[in-house]
Backbone as numpy.savetxt, mean C-alpha at the origin, in Angstrom:
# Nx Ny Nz CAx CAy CAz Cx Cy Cz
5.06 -3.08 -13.97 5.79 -1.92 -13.54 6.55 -2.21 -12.25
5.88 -2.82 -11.21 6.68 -3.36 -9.65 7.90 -3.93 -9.57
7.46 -5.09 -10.89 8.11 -6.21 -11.42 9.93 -5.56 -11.94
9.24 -4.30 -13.04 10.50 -3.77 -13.39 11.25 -2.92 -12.52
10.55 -2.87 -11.72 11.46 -1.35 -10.56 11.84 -2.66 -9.84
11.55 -3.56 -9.25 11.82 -4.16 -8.38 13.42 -5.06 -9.17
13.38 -5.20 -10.13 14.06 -5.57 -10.83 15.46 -4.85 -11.69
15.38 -3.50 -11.30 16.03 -2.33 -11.42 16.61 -2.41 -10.29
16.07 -2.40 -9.20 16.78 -1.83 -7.87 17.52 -3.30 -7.26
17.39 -4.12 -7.58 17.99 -5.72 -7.82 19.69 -5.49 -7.87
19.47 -5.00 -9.54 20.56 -4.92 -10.40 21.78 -3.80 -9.91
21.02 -2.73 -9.67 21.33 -1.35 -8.80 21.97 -2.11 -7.58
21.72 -3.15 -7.04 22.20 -3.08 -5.92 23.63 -3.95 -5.73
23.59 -4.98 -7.22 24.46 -6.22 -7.60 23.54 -7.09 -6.86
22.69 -7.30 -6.75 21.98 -8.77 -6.25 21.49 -9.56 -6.71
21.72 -11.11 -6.41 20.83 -12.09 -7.41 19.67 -11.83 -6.58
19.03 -13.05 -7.54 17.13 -12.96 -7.04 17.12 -13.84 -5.71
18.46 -14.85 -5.66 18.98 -15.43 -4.55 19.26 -14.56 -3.19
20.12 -13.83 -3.26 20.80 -13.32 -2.41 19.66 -12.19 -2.11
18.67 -11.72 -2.93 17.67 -10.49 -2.55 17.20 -11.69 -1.29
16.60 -12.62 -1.87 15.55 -13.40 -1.40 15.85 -14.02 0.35
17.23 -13.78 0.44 17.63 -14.38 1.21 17.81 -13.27 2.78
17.88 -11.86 1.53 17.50 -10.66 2.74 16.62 -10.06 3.35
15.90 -10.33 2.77 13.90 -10.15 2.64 13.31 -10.91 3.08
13.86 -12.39 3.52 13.45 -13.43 4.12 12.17 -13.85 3.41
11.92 -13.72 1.68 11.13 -14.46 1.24 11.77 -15.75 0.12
11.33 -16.34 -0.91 11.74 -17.30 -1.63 11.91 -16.83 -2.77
12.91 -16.98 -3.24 13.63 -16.66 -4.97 12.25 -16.69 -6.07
11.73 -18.11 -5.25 10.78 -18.10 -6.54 9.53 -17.09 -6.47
9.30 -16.47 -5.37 8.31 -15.36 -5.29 8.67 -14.31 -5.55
10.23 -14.03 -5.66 10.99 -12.59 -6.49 11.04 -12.81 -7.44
10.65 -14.31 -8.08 10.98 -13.87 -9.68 9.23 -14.11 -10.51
8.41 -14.23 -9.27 7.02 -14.34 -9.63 7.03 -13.05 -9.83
7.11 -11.77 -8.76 6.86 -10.69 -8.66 7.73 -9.80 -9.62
8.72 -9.92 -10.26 10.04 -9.47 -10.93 9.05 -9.91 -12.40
8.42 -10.72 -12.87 7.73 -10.92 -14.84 6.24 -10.77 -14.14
6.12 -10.19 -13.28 4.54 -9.86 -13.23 3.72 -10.95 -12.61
3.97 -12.07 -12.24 2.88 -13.25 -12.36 2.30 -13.28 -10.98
2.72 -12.52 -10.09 2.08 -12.41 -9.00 2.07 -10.76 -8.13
1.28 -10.24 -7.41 1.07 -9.14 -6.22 1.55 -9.66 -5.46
2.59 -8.80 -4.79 3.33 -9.05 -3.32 2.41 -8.46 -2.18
2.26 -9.25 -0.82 1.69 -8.92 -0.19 2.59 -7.76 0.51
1.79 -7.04 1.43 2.46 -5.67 1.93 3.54 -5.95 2.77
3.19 -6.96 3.50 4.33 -7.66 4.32 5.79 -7.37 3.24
5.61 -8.33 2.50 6.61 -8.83 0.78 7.10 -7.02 0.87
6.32 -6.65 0.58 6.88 -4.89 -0.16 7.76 -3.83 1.07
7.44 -4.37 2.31 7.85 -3.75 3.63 9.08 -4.18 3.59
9.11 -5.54 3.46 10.57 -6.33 3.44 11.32 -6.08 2.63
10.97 -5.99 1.03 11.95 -5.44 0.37 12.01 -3.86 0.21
11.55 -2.73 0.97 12.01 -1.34 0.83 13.06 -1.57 2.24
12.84 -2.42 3.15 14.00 -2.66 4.11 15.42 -2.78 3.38
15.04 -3.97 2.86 16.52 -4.37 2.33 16.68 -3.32 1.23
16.25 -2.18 0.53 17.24 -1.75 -0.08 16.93 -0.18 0.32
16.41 0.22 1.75 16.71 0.86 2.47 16.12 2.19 1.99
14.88 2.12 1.83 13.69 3.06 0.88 12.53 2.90 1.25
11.09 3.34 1.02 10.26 3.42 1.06 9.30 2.51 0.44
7.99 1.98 0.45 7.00 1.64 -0.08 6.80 2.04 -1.76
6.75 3.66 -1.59 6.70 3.85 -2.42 7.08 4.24 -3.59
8.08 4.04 -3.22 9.87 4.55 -4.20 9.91 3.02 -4.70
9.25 1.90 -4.46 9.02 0.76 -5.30 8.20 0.48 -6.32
7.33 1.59 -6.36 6.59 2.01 -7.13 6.76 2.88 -8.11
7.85 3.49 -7.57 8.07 4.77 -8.50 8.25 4.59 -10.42
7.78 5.49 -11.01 7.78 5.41 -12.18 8.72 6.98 -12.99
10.01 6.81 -12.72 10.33 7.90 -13.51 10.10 8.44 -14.50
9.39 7.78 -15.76 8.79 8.04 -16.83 7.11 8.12 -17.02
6.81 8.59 -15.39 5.19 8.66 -15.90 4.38 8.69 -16.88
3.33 8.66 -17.54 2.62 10.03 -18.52 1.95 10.58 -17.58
2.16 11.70 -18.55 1.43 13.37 -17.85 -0.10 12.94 -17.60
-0.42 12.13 -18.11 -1.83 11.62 -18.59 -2.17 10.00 -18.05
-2.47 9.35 -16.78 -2.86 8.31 -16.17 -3.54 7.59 -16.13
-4.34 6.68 -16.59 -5.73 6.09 -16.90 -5.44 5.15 -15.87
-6.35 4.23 -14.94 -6.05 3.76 -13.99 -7.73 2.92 -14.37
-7.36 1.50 -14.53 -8.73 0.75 -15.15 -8.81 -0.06 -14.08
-10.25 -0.60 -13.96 -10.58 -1.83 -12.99 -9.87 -2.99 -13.76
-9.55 -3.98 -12.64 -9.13 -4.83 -13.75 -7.46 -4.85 -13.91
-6.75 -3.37 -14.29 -5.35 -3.81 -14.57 -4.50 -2.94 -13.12
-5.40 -2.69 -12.55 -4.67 -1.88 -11.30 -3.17 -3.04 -10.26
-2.38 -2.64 -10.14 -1.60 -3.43 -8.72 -2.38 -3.36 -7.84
-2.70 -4.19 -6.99 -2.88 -5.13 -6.17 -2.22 -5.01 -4.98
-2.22 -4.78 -3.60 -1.43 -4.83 -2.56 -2.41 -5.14 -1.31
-2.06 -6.52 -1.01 -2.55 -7.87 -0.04 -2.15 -7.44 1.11
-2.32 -7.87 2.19 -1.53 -7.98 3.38 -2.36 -9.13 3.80
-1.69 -9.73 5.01 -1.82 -10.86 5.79 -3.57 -11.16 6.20
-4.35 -11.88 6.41 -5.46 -12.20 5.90 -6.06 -11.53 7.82
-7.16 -10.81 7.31 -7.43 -9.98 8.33 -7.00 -8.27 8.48
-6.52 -8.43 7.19 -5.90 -6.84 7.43 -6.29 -6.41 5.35
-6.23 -5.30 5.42 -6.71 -4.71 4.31 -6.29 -4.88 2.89
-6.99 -4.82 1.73 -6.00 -4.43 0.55 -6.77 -3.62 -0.58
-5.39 -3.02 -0.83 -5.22 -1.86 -1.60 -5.10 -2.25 -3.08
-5.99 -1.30 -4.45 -5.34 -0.81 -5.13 -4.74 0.40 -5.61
-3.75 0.20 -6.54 -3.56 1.47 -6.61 -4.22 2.37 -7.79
-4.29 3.33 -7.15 -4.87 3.85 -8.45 -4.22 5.34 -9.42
-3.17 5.61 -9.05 -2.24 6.67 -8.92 -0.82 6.14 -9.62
-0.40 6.71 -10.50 1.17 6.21 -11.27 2.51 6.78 -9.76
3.41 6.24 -9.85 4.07 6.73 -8.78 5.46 7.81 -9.48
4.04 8.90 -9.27 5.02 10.22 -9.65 6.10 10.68 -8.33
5.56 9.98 -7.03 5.74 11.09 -5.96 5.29 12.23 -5.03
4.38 12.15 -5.91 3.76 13.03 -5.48 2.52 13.19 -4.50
2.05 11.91 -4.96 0.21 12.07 -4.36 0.12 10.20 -4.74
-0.19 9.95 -3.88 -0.82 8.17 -3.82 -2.17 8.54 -3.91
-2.79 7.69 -4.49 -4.69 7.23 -4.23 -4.59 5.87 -4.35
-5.21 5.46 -2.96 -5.17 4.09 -2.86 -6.95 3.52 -3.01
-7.69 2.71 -3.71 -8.95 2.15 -2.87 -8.89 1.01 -2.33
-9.37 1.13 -1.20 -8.85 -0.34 -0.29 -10.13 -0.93 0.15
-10.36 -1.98 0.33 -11.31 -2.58 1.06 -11.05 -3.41 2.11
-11.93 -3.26 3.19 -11.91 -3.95 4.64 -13.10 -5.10 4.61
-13.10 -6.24 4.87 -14.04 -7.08 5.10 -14.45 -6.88 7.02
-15.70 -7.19 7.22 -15.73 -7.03 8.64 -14.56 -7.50 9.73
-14.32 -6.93 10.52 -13.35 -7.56 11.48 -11.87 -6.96 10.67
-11.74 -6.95 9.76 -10.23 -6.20 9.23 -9.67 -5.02 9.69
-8.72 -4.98 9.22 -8.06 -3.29 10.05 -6.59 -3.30 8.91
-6.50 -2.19 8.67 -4.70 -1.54 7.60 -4.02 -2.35 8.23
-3.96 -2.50 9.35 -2.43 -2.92 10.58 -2.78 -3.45 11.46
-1.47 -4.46 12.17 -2.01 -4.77 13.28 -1.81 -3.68 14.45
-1.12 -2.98 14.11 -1.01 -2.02 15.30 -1.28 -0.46 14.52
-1.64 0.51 14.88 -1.22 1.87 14.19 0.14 2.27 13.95
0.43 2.83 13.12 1.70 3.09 12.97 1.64 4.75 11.76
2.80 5.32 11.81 2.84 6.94 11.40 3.89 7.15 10.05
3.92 8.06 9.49 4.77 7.96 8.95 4.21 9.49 7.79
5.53 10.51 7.58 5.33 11.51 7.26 4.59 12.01 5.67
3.17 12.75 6.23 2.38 12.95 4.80 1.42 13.40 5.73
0.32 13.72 4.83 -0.92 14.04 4.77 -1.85 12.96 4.39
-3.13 12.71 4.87 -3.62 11.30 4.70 -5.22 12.06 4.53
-5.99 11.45 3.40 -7.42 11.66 3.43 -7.79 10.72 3.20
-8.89 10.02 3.70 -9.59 8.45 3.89 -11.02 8.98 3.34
-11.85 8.76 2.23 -13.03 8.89 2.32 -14.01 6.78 2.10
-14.72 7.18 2.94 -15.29 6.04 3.02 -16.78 5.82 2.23
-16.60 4.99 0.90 -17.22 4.87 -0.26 -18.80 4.23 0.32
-18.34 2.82 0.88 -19.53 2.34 1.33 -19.36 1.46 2.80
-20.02 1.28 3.35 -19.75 0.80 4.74 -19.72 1.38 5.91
-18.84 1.36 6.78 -18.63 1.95 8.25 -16.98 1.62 8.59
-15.65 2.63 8.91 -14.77 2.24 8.90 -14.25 3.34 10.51
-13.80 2.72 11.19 -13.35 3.52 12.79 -12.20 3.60 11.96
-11.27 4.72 12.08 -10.29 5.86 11.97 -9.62 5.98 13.03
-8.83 5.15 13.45 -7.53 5.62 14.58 -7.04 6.01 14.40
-6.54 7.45 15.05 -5.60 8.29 14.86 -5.56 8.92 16.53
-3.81 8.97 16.47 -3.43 9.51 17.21 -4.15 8.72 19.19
-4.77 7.89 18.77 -5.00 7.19 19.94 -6.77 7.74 20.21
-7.08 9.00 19.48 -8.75 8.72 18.90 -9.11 8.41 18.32
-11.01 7.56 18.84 -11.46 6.72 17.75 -12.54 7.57 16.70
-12.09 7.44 15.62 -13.76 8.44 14.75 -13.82 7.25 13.28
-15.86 6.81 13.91 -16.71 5.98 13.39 -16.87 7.37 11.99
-16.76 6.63 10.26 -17.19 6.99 9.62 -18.23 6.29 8.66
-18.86 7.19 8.30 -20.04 6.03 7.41 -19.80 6.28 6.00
-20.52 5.97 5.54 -20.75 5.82 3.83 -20.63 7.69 3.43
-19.30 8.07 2.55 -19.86 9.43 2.26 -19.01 10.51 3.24
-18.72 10.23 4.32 -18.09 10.86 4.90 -16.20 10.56 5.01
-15.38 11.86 5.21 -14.30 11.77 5.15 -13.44 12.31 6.53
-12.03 11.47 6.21 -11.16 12.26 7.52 -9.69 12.72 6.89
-9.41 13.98 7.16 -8.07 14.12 7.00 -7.33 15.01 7.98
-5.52 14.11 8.05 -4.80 14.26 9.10 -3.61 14.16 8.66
-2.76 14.50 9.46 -0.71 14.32 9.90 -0.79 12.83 10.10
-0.52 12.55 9.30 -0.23 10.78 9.33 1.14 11.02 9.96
1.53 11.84 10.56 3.09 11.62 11.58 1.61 10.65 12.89
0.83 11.12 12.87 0.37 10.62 14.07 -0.01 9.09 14.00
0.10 8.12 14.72 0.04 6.37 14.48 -1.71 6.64 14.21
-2.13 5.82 13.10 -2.83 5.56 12.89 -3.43 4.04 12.34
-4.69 3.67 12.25 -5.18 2.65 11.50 -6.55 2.82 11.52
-7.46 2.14 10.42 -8.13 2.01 9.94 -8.95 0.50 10.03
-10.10 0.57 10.93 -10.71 -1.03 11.32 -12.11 -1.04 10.59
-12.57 -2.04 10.07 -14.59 -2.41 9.70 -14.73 -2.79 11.06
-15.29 -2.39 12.23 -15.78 -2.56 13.09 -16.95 -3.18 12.92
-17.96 -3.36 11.75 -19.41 -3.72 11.30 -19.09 -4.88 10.89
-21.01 -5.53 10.20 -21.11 -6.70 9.58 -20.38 -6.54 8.18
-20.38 -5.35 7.61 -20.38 -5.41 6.62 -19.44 -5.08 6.00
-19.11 -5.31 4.50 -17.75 -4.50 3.95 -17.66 -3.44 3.63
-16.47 -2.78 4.05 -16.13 -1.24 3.76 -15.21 -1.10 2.52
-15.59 0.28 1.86 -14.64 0.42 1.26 -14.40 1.84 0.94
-12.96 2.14 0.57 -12.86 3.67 1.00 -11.49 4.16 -0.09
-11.65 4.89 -0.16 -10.47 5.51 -1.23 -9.59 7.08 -0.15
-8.06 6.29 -0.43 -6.97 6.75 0.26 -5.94 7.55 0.18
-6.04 9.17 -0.15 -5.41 9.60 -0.72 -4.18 10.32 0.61
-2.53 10.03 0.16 -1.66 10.15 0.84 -0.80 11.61 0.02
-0.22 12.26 0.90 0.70 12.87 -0.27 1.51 13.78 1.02
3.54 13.60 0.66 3.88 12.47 -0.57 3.52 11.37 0.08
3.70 10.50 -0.68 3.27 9.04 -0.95 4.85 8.36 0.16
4.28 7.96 0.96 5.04 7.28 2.02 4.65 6.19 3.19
3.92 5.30 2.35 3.05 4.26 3.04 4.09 3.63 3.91
């Protein structure tokens, strides 16, 4: 599905996989990994290309032809990496627009970002298993296993495993504007 939107908005724009690659500052051959499916772009990868064609995260996602009806399996979900030390997401939500659900996991020492950062929605974090600190807005709130936070993601936020152990937490945004 990434593969084909990403590959839509290519064409939409008149661009080779060259000339994308060359604005995004990644390699042709990782746009055309990500363009037939054969690889997950890391978040970095997905930041860079809603730059260059001057959109959102999740408008790369978008699926104009949803079904009304979503099944979301272990196993065939997208995938979204970021730089090693920082979190990843699947998704678990078709991109109607409407409402993201992300489940992400933190290994100890990880964090969403390197810095907090904001961006307009509503954000609910519930934390499945582990211990995950919740920055927001420049306060810190320790959550455990079971417990949830929700906020104005206008305010900079991030998400750290401060513990030994791994966290993991399911991320619901809406709209969807990672």
């Amino acid at each position: 599905m990434l593969g084909d939107r990403l590959r839509d908005l290519r064409q939409q724009h008149s661009l080779t996989l060259r000339q994308l690659a060359t604005a995004a500052e990644v390699s042709p051959a990782l746009l055309s990994q990500i363009e037939n499916g054969a690889t997950d772009p890391s978040l970095a990868t997905l930041r860079k290309l809603a730059q260059v064609f001057d959109t959102s995260i999740a408008e790369l996602f978008s699926e104009p032809e949803a079904p009304a009806v979503h099944l979301s399996r272990a196993g065939t979900r997208s995938r979204l990496t970021a730089p090693p030390g920082q979190i990843t997401y699947e998704r678990l939500t078709p991109g109607r627009g409407d409402l993201e659900v992300l489940q992400a996991y933190l290994a100890p020492g990880d964090a969403s970002s390197a810095e907090p950062w904001a961006h307009p929605s509503t954000e609910c974090a519930i934390v499945i298993a582990g211990e995950v600190v919740a920055e927001i807005g420049g306060e810190k709130h320790l959550l455990a296993a079971g417990e949830a936070v929700t906020f104005d993601s206008r305010l900079a936020h991030l998400y750290r495993n401060a513990s030994d152990e791994p966290a993991h937490l399911i991320i619901a945004v809406t709209p969807p504007n990672p």
